[in-house]
């Protein structure tokens, strides 16, 4: 939580952007933790008041599939462009729409799609969606005995 507060405080100098942390729960599912600096909030009155000290608000809520998808795709080791493509594929966008959205050729879309399917070890967008949905539903463990199937071992927890 201290790191989340530090991240939120660091964004206070630039445009406001909440700090986000996703955490697996022991009983399954995920928790989304968001923190942000309250605008113009000092520490209040009293003898130890620091009028310009930032205050941080923290919100805890269940993480949705949309909150977890970028993390899961990164765990598979997909490139940034492949992650963009995978999100569009999972959202049900066809090749033509992906071409227009990303400004790339149909050939490039096909190449990225093949690379995504090979990396995640699936054969279709429906299977890709099913695999990632199953991982969001249950606890995703990373390590030598992880439950993520073909996710690269290099993502494992050190120690």
Coordinates of C-alpha atoms in Angstrom, one line a residue:
X1 CA 0.0 0.0 0.0
X2 CA 2.9 2.3 0.7
X3 CA 4.1 1.8 -2.9
X4 CA 0.6 2.6 -4.2
X5 CA 0.6 5.8 -2.2
X6 CA 4.0 6.7 -3.5
X7 CA 2.9 6.1 -7.1
X8 CA -0.2 8.2 -6.6
X9 CA 1.9 11.0 -5.0
X10 CA 4.4 10.9 -7.9
X11 CA 1.5 11.5 -10.4
X12 CA 0.4 14.6 -8.4
X13 CA 2.9 16.8 -10.3
X14 CA 1.6 15.8 -13.7
X15 CA -2.0 15.2 -14.9
X16 CA -4.0 13.3 -12.4
X17 CA -3.8 9.6 -12.9
X18 CA -4.8 7.0 -10.4
X19 CA -2.3 4.4 -9.3
X20 CA -3.6 0.9 -9.9
X21 CA -2.7 -2.5 -8.4
X22 CA -4.3 -5.8 -9.1
X23 CA -4.0 -8.5 -6.4
X24 CA -5.1 -12.2 -6.5
X25 CA -7.3 -13.2 -3.6
X26 CA -6.7 -16.5 -1.7
X27 CA -10.3 -17.7 -2.3
X28 CA -10.2 -16.9 -6.0
X29 CA -10.9 -13.8 -8.0
X30 CA -8.9 -10.6 -8.0
X31 CA -9.0 -7.3 -6.1
X32 CA -8.4 -3.9 -7.9
X33 CA -6.8 -1.3 -5.6
X34 CA -6.7 2.3 -6.9
X35 CA -5.1 5.3 -5.2
X36 CA -5.1 8.9 -6.1
X37 CA -4.0 12.2 -4.6
X38 CA -6.9 14.4 -3.4
X39 CA -6.7 17.8 -5.0
X40 CA -6.1 20.7 -2.5
X41 CA -6.3 18.4 0.5
X42 CA -4.1 19.3 3.4
X43 CA -4.0 17.3 6.7
X44 CA -6.6 19.4 8.4
X45 CA -6.2 21.6 11.5
X46 CA -4.4 21.1 14.7
X47 CA -0.9 21.8 16.0
X48 CA 0.8 19.4 13.6
X49 CA -1.1 20.4 10.5
X50 CA 0.8 20.5 7.2
X51 CA -1.4 22.6 4.9
X52 CA 0.2 21.6 1.6
X53 CA 0.8 17.9 2.3
X54 CA -1.0 15.7 -0.2
X55 CA -3.6 13.2 1.0
X56 CA -4.2 9.9 -0.8
X57 CA -7.6 8.2 -1.3
X58 CA -7.6 4.4 -1.8
X59 CA -10.5 2.4 -3.3
X60 CA -10.8 -1.4 -3.1
X61 CA -13.1 -3.2 -5.5
X62 CA -13.4 -6.5 -7.3
X63 CA -11.3 -6.5 -10.5
X64 CA -13.2 -6.9 -13.7
X65 CA -12.0 -8.9 -16.7
X66 CA -11.1 -5.6 -18.4
X67 CA -8.9 -4.7 -15.4
X68 CA -7.1 -8.0 -15.6
X69 CA -6.7 -8.5 -19.3
X70 CA -3.7 -6.3 -19.8
X71 CA -1.9 -8.1 -17.0
X72 CA -2.7 -11.5 -18.3
X73 CA -1.6 -10.7 -21.8
X74 CA 1.7 -9.2 -20.5
X75 CA 2.3 -12.4 -18.4
X76 CA 2.2 -14.4 -21.7
X77 CA 5.0 -12.2 -23.0
X78 CA 3.0 -10.6 -25.8
X79 CA 4.4 -7.4 -27.3
X80 CA 2.6 -4.1 -26.8
X81 CA 1.1 -4.3 -30.3
X82 CA 0.1 -8.0 -29.8
X83 CA -1.6 -7.0 -26.5
X84 CA -3.6 -4.3 -28.4
X85 CA -4.6 -6.8 -31.0
X86 CA -5.6 -9.4 -28.5
X87 CA -7.8 -7.0 -26.7
X88 CA -9.5 -6.1 -29.9
X89 CA -9.9 -9.8 -30.9
X90 CA -11.4 -10.6 -27.5
X91 CA -13.8 -7.7 -27.9
X92 CA -15.0 -9.3 -31.1
X93 CA -13.5 -6.9 -33.6
X94 CA -12.9 -8.3 -37.1
X95 CA -9.9 -7.9 -39.3
X96 CA -11.3 -4.9 -41.1
X97 CA -12.0 -3.0 -37.9
X98 CA -8.6 -3.9 -36.4
X99 CA -6.9 -2.6 -39.7
X100 CA -8.8 0.7 -39.3
X101 CA -8.3 1.0 -35.6
X102 CA -4.6 0.3 -35.5
X103 CA -3.7 1.6 -39.0
X104 CA -1.9 -1.6 -40.1
X105 CA -2.4 -3.9 -43.1
X106 CA -4.5 -7.0 -43.1
X107 CA -1.3 -9.0 -43.6
X108 CA 0.1 -7.6 -40.4
X109 CA -3.2 -8.3 -38.5
X110 CA -2.9 -12.0 -39.7
X111 CA 0.7 -12.2 -38.6
X112 CA 0.0 -10.8 -35.2
X113 CA -3.0 -13.0 -34.8
X114 CA -0.9 -16.1 -35.6
X115 CA 1.8 -15.0 -33.1
X116 CA -0.8 -14.4 -30.4
X117 CA -2.5 -17.8 -30.9
X118 CA 0.9 -19.5 -30.9
X119 CA 2.1 -17.8 -27.7
X120 CA -1.1 -18.5 -25.8
X121 CA -1.4 -21.9 -27.4
X122 CA -4.9 -21.5 -28.9
X123 CA -6.3 -22.0 -32.4
X124 CA -9.1 -19.3 -32.5
X125 CA -10.3 -16.1 -31.0
X126 CA -13.1 -18.0 -29.2
X127 CA -10.5 -20.3 -27.6
X128 CA -8.4 -17.2 -26.7
X129 CA -11.4 -15.6 -25.0
X130 CA -12.2 -18.8 -23.2
X131 CA -8.7 -19.4 -21.9
X132 CA -8.3 -15.8 -20.7
X133 CA -11.8 -15.8 -19.1
X134 CA -11.0 -19.0 -17.3
X135 CA -7.8 -17.5 -15.9
X136 CA -9.7 -14.4 -14.7
X137 CA -12.4 -16.5 -13.0
X138 CA -10.0 -18.6 -10.9
X139 CA -6.8 -17.7 -9.0
X140 CA -3.9 -17.2 -11.4
X141 CA -0.7 -18.4 -9.8
X142 CA 2.6 -17.6 -11.3
X143 CA 5.6 -19.8 -10.5
X144 CA 7.0 -23.2 -11.4
X145 CA 3.6 -24.9 -10.8
X146 CA 1.5 -22.1 -12.2
X147 CA -2.0 -22.7 -13.4
X148 CA -1.7 -20.4 -16.5
X149 CA -0.8 -23.2 -19.0
X150 CA 1.6 -22.0 -21.6
X151 CA 2.7 -18.8 -19.9
X152 CA 6.5 -18.6 -20.1
X153 CA 8.3 -19.8 -17.0
X154 CA 10.5 -16.7 -17.0
X155 CA 7.5 -14.8 -15.5
X156 CA 7.8 -16.9 -12.4
X157 CA 8.2 -15.5 -8.9
X158 CA 11.9 -15.3 -7.8
X159 CA 13.1 -16.9 -4.6

